[in-house]
XYZ file of C-alpha atoms in Angstrom:
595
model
C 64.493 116.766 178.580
C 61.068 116.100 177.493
C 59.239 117.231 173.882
C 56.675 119.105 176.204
C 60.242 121.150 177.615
C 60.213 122.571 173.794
C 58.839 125.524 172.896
C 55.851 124.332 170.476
C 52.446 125.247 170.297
C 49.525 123.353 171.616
C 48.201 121.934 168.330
C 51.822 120.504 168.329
C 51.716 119.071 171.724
C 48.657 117.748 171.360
C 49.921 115.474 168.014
C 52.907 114.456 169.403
C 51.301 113.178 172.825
C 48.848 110.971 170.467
C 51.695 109.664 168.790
C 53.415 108.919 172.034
C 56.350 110.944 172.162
C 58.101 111.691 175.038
C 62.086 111.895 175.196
C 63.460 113.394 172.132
C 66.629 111.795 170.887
C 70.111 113.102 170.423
C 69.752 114.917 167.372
C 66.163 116.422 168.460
C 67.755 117.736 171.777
C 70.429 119.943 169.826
C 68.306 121.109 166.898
C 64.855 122.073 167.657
C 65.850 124.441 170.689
C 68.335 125.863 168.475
C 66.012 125.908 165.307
C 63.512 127.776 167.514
C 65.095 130.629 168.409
C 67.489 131.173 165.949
C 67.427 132.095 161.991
C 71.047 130.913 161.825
C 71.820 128.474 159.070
C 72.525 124.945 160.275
C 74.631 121.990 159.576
C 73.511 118.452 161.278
C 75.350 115.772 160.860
C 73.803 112.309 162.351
C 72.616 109.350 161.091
C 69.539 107.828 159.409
C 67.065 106.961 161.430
C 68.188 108.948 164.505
C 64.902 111.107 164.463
C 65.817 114.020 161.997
C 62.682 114.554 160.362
C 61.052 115.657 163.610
C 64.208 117.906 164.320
C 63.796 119.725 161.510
C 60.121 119.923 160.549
C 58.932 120.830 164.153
C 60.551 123.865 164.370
C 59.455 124.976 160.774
C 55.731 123.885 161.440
C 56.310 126.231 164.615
C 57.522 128.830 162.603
C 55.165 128.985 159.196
C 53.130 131.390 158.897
C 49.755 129.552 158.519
C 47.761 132.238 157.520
C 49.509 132.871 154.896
C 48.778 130.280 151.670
C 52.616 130.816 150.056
C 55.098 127.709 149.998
C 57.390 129.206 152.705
C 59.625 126.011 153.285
C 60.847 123.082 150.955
C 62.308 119.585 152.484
C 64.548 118.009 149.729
C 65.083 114.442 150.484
C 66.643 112.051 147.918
C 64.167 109.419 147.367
C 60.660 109.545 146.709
C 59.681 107.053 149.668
C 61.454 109.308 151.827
C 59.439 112.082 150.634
C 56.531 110.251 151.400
C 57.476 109.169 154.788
C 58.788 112.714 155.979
C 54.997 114.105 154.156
C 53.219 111.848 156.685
C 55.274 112.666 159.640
C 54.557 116.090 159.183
C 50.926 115.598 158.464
C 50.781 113.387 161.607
C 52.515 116.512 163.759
C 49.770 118.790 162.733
C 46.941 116.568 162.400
C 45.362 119.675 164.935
C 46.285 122.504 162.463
C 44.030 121.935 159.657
C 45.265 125.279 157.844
C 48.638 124.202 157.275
C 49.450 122.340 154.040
C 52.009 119.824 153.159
C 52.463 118.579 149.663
C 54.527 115.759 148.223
C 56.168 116.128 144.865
C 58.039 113.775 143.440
C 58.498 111.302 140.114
C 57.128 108.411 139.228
C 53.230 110.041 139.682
C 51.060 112.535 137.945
C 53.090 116.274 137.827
C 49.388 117.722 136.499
C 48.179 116.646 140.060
C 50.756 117.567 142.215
C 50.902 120.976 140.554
C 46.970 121.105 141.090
C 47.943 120.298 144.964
C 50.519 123.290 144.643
C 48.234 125.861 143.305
C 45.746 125.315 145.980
C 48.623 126.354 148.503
C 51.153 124.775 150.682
C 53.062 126.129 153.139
C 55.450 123.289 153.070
C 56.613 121.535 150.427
C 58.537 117.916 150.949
C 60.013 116.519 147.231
C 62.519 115.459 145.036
C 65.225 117.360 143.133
C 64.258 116.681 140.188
C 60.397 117.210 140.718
C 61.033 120.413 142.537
C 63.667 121.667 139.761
C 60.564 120.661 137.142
C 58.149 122.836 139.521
C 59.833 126.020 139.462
C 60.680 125.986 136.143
C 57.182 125.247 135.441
C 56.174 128.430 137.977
C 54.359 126.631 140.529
C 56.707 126.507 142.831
C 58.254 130.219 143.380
C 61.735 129.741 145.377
C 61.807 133.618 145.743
C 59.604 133.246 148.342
C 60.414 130.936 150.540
C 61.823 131.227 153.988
C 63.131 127.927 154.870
C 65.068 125.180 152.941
C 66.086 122.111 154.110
C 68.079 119.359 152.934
C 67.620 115.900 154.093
C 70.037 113.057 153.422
C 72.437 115.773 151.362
C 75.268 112.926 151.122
C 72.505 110.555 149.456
C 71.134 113.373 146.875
C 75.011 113.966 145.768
C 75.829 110.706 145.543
C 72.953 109.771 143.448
C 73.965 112.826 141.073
C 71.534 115.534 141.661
C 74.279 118.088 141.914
C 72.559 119.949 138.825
C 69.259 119.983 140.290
C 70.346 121.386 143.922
C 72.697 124.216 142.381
C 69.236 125.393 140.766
C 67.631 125.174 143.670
C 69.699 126.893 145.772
C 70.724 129.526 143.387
C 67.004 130.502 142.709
C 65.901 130.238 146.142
C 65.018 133.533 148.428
C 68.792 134.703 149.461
C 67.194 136.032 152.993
C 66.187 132.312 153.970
C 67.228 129.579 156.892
C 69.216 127.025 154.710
C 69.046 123.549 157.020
C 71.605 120.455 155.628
C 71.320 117.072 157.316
C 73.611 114.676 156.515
C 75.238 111.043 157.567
C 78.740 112.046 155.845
C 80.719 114.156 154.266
C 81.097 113.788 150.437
C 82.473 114.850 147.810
C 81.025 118.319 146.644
C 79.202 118.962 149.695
C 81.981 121.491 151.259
C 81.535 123.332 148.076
C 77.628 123.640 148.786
C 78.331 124.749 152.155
C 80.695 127.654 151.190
C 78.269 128.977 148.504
C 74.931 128.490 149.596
C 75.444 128.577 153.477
C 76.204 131.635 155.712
C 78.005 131.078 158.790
C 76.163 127.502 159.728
C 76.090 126.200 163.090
C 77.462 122.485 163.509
C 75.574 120.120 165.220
C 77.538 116.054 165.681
C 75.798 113.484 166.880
C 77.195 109.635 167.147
C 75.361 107.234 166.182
C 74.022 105.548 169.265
C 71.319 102.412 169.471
C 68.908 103.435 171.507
C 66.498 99.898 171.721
C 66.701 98.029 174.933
C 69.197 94.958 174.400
C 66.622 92.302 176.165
C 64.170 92.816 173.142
C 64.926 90.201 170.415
C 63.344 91.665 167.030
C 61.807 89.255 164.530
C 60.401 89.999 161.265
C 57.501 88.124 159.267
C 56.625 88.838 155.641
C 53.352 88.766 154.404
C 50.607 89.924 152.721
C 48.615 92.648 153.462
C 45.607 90.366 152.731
C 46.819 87.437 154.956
C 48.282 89.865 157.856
C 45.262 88.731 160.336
C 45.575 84.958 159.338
C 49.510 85.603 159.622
C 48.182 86.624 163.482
C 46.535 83.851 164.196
C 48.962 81.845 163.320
C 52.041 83.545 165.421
C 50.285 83.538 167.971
C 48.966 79.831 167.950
C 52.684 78.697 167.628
C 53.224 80.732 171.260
C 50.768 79.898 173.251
C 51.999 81.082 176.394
C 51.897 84.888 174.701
C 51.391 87.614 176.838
C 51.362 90.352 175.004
C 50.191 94.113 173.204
C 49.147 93.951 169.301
C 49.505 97.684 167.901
C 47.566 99.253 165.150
C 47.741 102.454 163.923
C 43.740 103.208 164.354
C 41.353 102.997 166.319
C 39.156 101.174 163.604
C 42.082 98.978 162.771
C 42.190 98.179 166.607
C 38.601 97.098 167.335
C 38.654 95.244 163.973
C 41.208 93.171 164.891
C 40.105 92.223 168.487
C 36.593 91.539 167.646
C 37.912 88.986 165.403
C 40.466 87.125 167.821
C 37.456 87.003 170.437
C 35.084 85.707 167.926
C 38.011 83.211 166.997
C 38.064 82.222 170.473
C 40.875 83.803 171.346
C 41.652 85.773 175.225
C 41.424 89.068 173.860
C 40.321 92.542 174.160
C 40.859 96.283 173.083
C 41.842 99.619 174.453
C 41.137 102.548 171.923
C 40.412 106.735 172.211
C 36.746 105.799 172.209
C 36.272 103.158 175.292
C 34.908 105.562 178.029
C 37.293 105.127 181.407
C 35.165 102.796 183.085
C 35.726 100.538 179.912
C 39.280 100.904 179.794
C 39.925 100.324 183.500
C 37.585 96.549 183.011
C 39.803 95.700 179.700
C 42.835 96.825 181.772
C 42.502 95.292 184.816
C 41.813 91.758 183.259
C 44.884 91.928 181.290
C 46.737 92.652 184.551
C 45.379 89.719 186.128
C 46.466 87.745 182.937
C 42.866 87.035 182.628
C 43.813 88.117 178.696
C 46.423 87.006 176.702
C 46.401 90.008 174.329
C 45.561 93.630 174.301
C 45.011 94.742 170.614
C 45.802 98.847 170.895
C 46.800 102.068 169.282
C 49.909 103.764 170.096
C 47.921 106.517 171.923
C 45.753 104.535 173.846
C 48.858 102.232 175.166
C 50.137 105.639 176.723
C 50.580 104.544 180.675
C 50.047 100.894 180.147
C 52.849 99.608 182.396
C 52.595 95.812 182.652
C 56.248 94.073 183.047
C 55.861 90.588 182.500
C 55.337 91.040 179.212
C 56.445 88.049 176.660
C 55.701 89.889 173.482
C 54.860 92.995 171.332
C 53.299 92.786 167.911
C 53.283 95.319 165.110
C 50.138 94.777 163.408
C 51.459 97.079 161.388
C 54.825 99.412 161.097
C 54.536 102.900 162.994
C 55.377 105.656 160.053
C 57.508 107.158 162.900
C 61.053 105.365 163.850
C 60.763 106.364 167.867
C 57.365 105.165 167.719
C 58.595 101.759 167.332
C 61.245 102.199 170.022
C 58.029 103.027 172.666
C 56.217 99.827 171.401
C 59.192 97.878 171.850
C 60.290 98.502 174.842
C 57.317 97.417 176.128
C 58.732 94.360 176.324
C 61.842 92.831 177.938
C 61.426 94.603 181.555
C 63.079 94.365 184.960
C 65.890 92.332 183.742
C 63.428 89.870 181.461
C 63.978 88.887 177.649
C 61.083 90.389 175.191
C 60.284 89.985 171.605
C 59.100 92.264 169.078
C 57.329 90.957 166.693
C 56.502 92.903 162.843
C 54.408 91.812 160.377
C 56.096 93.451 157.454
C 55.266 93.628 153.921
C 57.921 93.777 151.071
C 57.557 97.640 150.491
C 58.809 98.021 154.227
C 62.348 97.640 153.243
C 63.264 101.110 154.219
C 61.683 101.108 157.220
C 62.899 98.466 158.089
C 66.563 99.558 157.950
C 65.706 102.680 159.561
C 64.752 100.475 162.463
C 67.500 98.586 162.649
C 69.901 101.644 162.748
C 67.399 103.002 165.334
C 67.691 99.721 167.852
C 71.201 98.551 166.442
C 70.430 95.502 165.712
C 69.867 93.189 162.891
C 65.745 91.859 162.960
C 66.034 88.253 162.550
C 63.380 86.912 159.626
C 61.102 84.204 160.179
C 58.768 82.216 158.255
C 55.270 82.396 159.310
C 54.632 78.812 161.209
C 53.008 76.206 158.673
C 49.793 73.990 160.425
C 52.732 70.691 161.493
C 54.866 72.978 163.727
C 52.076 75.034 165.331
C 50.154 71.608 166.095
C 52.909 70.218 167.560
C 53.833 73.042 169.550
C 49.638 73.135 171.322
C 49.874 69.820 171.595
C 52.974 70.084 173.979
C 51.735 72.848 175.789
C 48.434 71.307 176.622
C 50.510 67.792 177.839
C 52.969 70.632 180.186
C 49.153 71.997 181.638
C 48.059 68.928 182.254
C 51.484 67.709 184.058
C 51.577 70.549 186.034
C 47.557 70.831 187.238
C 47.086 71.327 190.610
C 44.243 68.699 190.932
C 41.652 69.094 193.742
C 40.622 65.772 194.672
C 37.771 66.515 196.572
C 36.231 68.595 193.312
C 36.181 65.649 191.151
C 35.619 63.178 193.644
C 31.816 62.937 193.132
C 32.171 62.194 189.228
C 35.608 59.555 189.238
C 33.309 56.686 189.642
C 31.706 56.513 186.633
C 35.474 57.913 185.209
C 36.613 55.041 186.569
C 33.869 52.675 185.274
C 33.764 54.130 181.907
C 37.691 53.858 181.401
C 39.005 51.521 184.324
C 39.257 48.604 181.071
C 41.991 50.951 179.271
C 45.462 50.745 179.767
C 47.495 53.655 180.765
C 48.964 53.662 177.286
C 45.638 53.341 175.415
C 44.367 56.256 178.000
C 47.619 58.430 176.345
C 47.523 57.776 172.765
C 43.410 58.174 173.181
C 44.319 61.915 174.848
C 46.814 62.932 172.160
C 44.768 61.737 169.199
C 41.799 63.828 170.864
C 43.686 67.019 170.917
C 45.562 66.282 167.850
C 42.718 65.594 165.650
C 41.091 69.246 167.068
C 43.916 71.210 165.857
C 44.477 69.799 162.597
C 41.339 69.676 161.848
C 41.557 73.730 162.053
C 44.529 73.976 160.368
C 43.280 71.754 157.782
C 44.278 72.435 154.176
C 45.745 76.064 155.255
C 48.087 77.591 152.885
C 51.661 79.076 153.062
C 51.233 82.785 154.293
C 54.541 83.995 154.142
C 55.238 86.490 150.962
C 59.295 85.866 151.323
C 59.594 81.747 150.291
C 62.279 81.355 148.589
C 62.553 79.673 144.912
C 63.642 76.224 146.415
C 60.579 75.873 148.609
C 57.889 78.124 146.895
C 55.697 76.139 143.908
C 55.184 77.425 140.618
C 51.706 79.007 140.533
C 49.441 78.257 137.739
C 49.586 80.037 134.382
C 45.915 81.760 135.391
C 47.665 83.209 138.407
C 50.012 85.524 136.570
C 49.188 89.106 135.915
C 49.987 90.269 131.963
C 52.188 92.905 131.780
C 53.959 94.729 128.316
C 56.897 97.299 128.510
C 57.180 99.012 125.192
C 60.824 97.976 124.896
C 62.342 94.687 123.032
C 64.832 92.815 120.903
C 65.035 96.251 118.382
C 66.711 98.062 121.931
C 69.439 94.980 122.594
C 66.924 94.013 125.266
C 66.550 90.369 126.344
C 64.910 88.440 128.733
C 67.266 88.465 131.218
C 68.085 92.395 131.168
C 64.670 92.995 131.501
C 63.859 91.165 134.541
C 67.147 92.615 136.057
C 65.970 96.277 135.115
C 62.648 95.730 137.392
C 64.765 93.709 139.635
C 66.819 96.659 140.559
C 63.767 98.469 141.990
C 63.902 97.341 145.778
C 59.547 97.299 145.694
C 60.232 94.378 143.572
C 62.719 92.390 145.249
C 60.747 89.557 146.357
C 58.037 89.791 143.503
C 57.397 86.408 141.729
C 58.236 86.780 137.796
C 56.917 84.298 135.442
C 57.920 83.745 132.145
C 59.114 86.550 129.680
C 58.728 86.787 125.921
C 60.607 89.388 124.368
C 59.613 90.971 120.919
C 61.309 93.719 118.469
C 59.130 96.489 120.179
C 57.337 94.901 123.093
C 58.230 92.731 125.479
C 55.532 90.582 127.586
C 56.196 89.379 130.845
C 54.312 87.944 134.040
C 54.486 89.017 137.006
C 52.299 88.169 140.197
C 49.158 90.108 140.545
C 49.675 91.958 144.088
C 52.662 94.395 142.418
C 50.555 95.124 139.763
C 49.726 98.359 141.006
C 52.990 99.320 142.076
C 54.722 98.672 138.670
C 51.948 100.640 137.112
C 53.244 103.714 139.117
C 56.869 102.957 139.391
C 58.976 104.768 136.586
C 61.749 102.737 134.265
C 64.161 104.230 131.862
C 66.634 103.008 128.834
C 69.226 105.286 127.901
C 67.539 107.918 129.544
C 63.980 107.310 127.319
C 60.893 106.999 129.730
C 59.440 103.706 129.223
C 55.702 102.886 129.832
C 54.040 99.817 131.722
C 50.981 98.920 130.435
C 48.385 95.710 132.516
C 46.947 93.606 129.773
C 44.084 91.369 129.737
C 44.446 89.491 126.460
C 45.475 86.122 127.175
C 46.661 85.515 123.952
C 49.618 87.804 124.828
C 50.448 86.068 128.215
C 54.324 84.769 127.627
C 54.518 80.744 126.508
C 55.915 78.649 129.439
C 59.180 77.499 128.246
C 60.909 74.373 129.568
C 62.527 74.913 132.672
C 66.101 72.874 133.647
C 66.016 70.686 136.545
C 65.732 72.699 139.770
C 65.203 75.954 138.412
C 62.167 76.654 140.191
C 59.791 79.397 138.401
C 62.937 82.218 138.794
C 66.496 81.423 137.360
C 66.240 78.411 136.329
C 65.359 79.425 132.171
C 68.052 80.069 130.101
C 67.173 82.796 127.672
C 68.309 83.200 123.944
C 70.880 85.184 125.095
C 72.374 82.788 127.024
C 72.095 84.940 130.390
C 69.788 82.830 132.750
C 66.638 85.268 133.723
C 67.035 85.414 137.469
C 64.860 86.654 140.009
C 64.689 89.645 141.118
C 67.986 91.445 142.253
C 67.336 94.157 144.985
C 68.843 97.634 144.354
C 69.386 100.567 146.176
C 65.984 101.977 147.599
C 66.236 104.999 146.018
C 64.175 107.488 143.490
C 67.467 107.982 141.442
C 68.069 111.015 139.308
C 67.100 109.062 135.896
C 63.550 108.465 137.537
C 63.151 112.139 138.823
C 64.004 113.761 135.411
C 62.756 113.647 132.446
C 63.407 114.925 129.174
C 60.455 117.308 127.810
C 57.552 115.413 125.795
C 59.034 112.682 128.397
C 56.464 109.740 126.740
C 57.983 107.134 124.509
C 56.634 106.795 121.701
C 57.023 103.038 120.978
C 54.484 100.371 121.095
C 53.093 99.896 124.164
C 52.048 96.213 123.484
C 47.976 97.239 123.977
C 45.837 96.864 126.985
C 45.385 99.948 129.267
C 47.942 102.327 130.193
C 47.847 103.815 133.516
C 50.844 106.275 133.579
C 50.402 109.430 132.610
C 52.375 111.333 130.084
C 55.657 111.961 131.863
C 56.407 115.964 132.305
């Protein structure tokens, strides 16, 4: 079965052809028919990342009545990155359907401009319990009239205790409407939501099954979004026998990149929407010959590319769709051959990222980006292996070995070496000259302290008077999974205020990420008054800049400590007149008031 087998409208078609789907997987193949044609309440069980957010917001794009303004469906999904990622799925499905609305609402941003979004009309809604629970009591959201409601990762929303918040939900919600529940398991309190809120469901199982092609080894590199390019550059210096597709995710994105690897001298070229067919059939037919090493394209204009010898695929970037990926993968590791896939990731992508693996069933295997020694070493080898291996036509270079011969005859054949290597040596450190560690991941043993200057300010308007120290606090941000890998400098903790530093790319996350104490909103404010910045304090032996300072309270400070990546009910609720009213430590304050 193929998506164009489905009964969806052109607009529809049309999207999901750019985005390069073709086979739908397990879970897509039982639902959407059945969502389709029926009004029957439905039960899916399957797993993450096994394509449910197409299998159930296909059939209710289909089904929407776009000329009609009303919120007619709500997606609950547990977590507000999920909400994001299931908002831009659907947005990318109906990128040809400019009528129909999708909002996001969810906590840790502004409720006074998602309910603007809401008033202006949405006929589907994609959010968080809590949010959603906030917007209907707060009449912008009116569950009476609704048609559709579906409920994504239902195992994940009870276990994270927002019980409360779906009873509300689903008690208020239009009694006439399609109730759809996807789920991994079966938890506790789930069979009691099915009995009251469900009538007569239809069960849909499906195993989890890897569906990545076992040849394909999958590698991931962590970086910067600011270094991704350089992060390029290098990967693909350290394999210089690459043959291989770079994806972006736009067309703009696309010729970007490949105008800069030609004018970096590398054997590149593009295929976009744009290139007329003569253009594309020129850039084509030179990588087929291998006269290019790289193709730098988008998903869409990769559609029919069929070249098997491929060595490599690189993900400029991750697709915002799972099966996506699986496309650009398996362009790689053909006819019996072994491919790589290649993502540059940043540290946000940690959902994604376990999505994949699910997806492929398998475990991507990290990698630091290659430092100037190794990938100079590596093209100095490979150039030796061409030169051992060049077919030499003696009568070509027979007019000019005389004077070769003249001009080097007095050289040993060890001089002649060691006079070859420093030659090419010499050329490639000399670009790789003073060039800095890329790779966002180091760990505390190998990654140097950065300079005082480097360190963002930051104050959270809680302290000493709340039993707070300096270790809690870094834990509390460390259980946020955006902040895993963050660097954290020192910490100075005061009765109301505490000061801490923080490296100055997650600034504007932690400005829009929401932390709580005892169920009290706190507030993150940036400041720029250096006489606030935290005093270094001596650091034992080995410590590194994380974990190695003992704080008053005897607790050492840590680095960051991931957490579950979730938007848990504490961050999607808040009490009325939600802001805290402590000291906020000065500087500016970008959160808004909280509900």
């Amino acid at each position: 079965m193929k998506f164009s087998d489905f009964n969806l409208s052109n607009e529809v078609q049309h999207a999901l052809n750019d985005l390069g789907f073709e086979t739908p997987t397990p879970i897509q193949e039982k639902s959407i028919p059945q969502l389709l044609e029926s009004n029957q309440d439905l039960l899916a069980f399957a797993q993450t990342g096994t394509g449910k957010t197409a299998a159930f917001s296909l059939p209710v794009i289909q089904k929407v009545d776009i000329s009609q303004k009303h919120t007619q469906a709500i997606i609950l999904c547990p977590t507000r990155e999920l909400c994001i990622q299931i908002t831009n799925a659907i947005q990318s499905f109906t990128k040809y359907l400019p009528d129909l609305k999708v909002v996001s609402v969810y906590g840790g941003a502004s409720i006074e401009t998602q309910a603007r979004q809401l008033n202006k009309g949405a006929q589907i809604v994609v959010g968080t319990p809590g949010r959603v629970t906030d917007m209907q009591k707060r009449k912008h959201l009116k569950l009476q009239k609704i048609d559709y409601l579906i409920l994504d990762e239902a195992d994940e929303m009870l276990s994270m205790g927002f019980q409360e918040e779906l009873d509300v939900i689903l008690e208020h919600a239009n009694k006439d409407r399609q109730t759809l529940l996807f789920s991994a398991t079966m938890p506790n309190g789930m069979e009691r939501i099915i009995e009251k809120y469900m009538h007569k469901p239809l069960e849909i199982k499906v195993a989890r099954k890897s569906i990545g092609n076992k040849n394909v080894a999958h590698v991931a590199y962590t970086v910067h979004a600011k270094d991704r390019y350089a992060a390029l550059k290098r990967i693909v210096d350290f394999h210089p026998d690459i043959y291989g597709i770079v994806f972006c995710r736009t067309q703009r994105e696309t010729k970007e990149v490949a105008d800069k690897l030609m004018e970096d001298g590398y054997n590149a070229d593009a295929i976009y929407g744009d290139l007329s067919q003569a253009q594309r059939d020129r850039v084509m037919n030179a990588f087929r010959r291998g006269q290019l090493q790289l193709l730098v394209a988008t998903d869409v204009a990769a559609r029919g590319v069929d070249v098997k010898e491929l060595t490599h695929v690189i993900n400029y970037q991750l697709p915002d769709e799972a099966e996506v990926y699986i496309h650009r993968s398996g362009r790689t590791g053909r006819a019996g051959e072994k491919g790589v896939s290649i993502c540059l990731m940043h540290m946000r992508d940690g959902r994604k990222r376990a999505m994949l693996e699910k997806l492929v069933g398998a475990k991507f295997e990290d990698k630091l980006i290659p430092t100037a020694e190794p990938i100079c070493e590596r093209k100095l080898f490979h150039t030796i292996e061409k030169i051992k291996n060049l077919a030499v036509d003696i009568e070509q270079i027979k007019p000019f070995m005389e004077r070769v011969y003249a001009e080097l005859g007095d050289m040993t054949k060890e001089e002649l070496i060691q006079h070859l290597v420093a030659e090419e040596l010499n050329r490639f450190m000399k670009y790789y000259q003073n060039a800095p560690d890329l790779n966002a991941n180091v760990t505390k043993a190998n990654k140097p302290k950065r300079p005082k200057h480097e360190y963002a300010i930051m104050a959270i308007n809680i302290g000493s008077d709340a039993g707070i120290g300096a270790a809690q606090l870094v834990r509390m941000i460390g259980k946020k999974p955006e902040f895993k890998q963050a660097d954290i400098g020192d910490v100075s903790v005061q009765g109301k205020v505490s000061y801490f530093e923080i490296e100055p790319d997650f600034v504007p996350v932690l400005l829009e990420t929401e932390f709580q104490h005892r169920g009290e909103p706190l507030l993150v404010s940036y400041i720029e008054d250096e006489s606030k910045r935290p005093a270094a304090k001596p650091r034992k032996s080995g410590g590194g800049n994380r974990g190695g300072d003992r704080r008053r309270n005897g607790n050492r400070s840590g680095g960051f400590r991931g957490g579950r990546n979730s938007d848990r009910r504490s961050n999607d609720r808040r009490r009325s007149g939600g802001r805290n009213d402590r000291h906020s430590g000065g500087g500016r304050n970008r959160r808004d008031k909280r509900r």
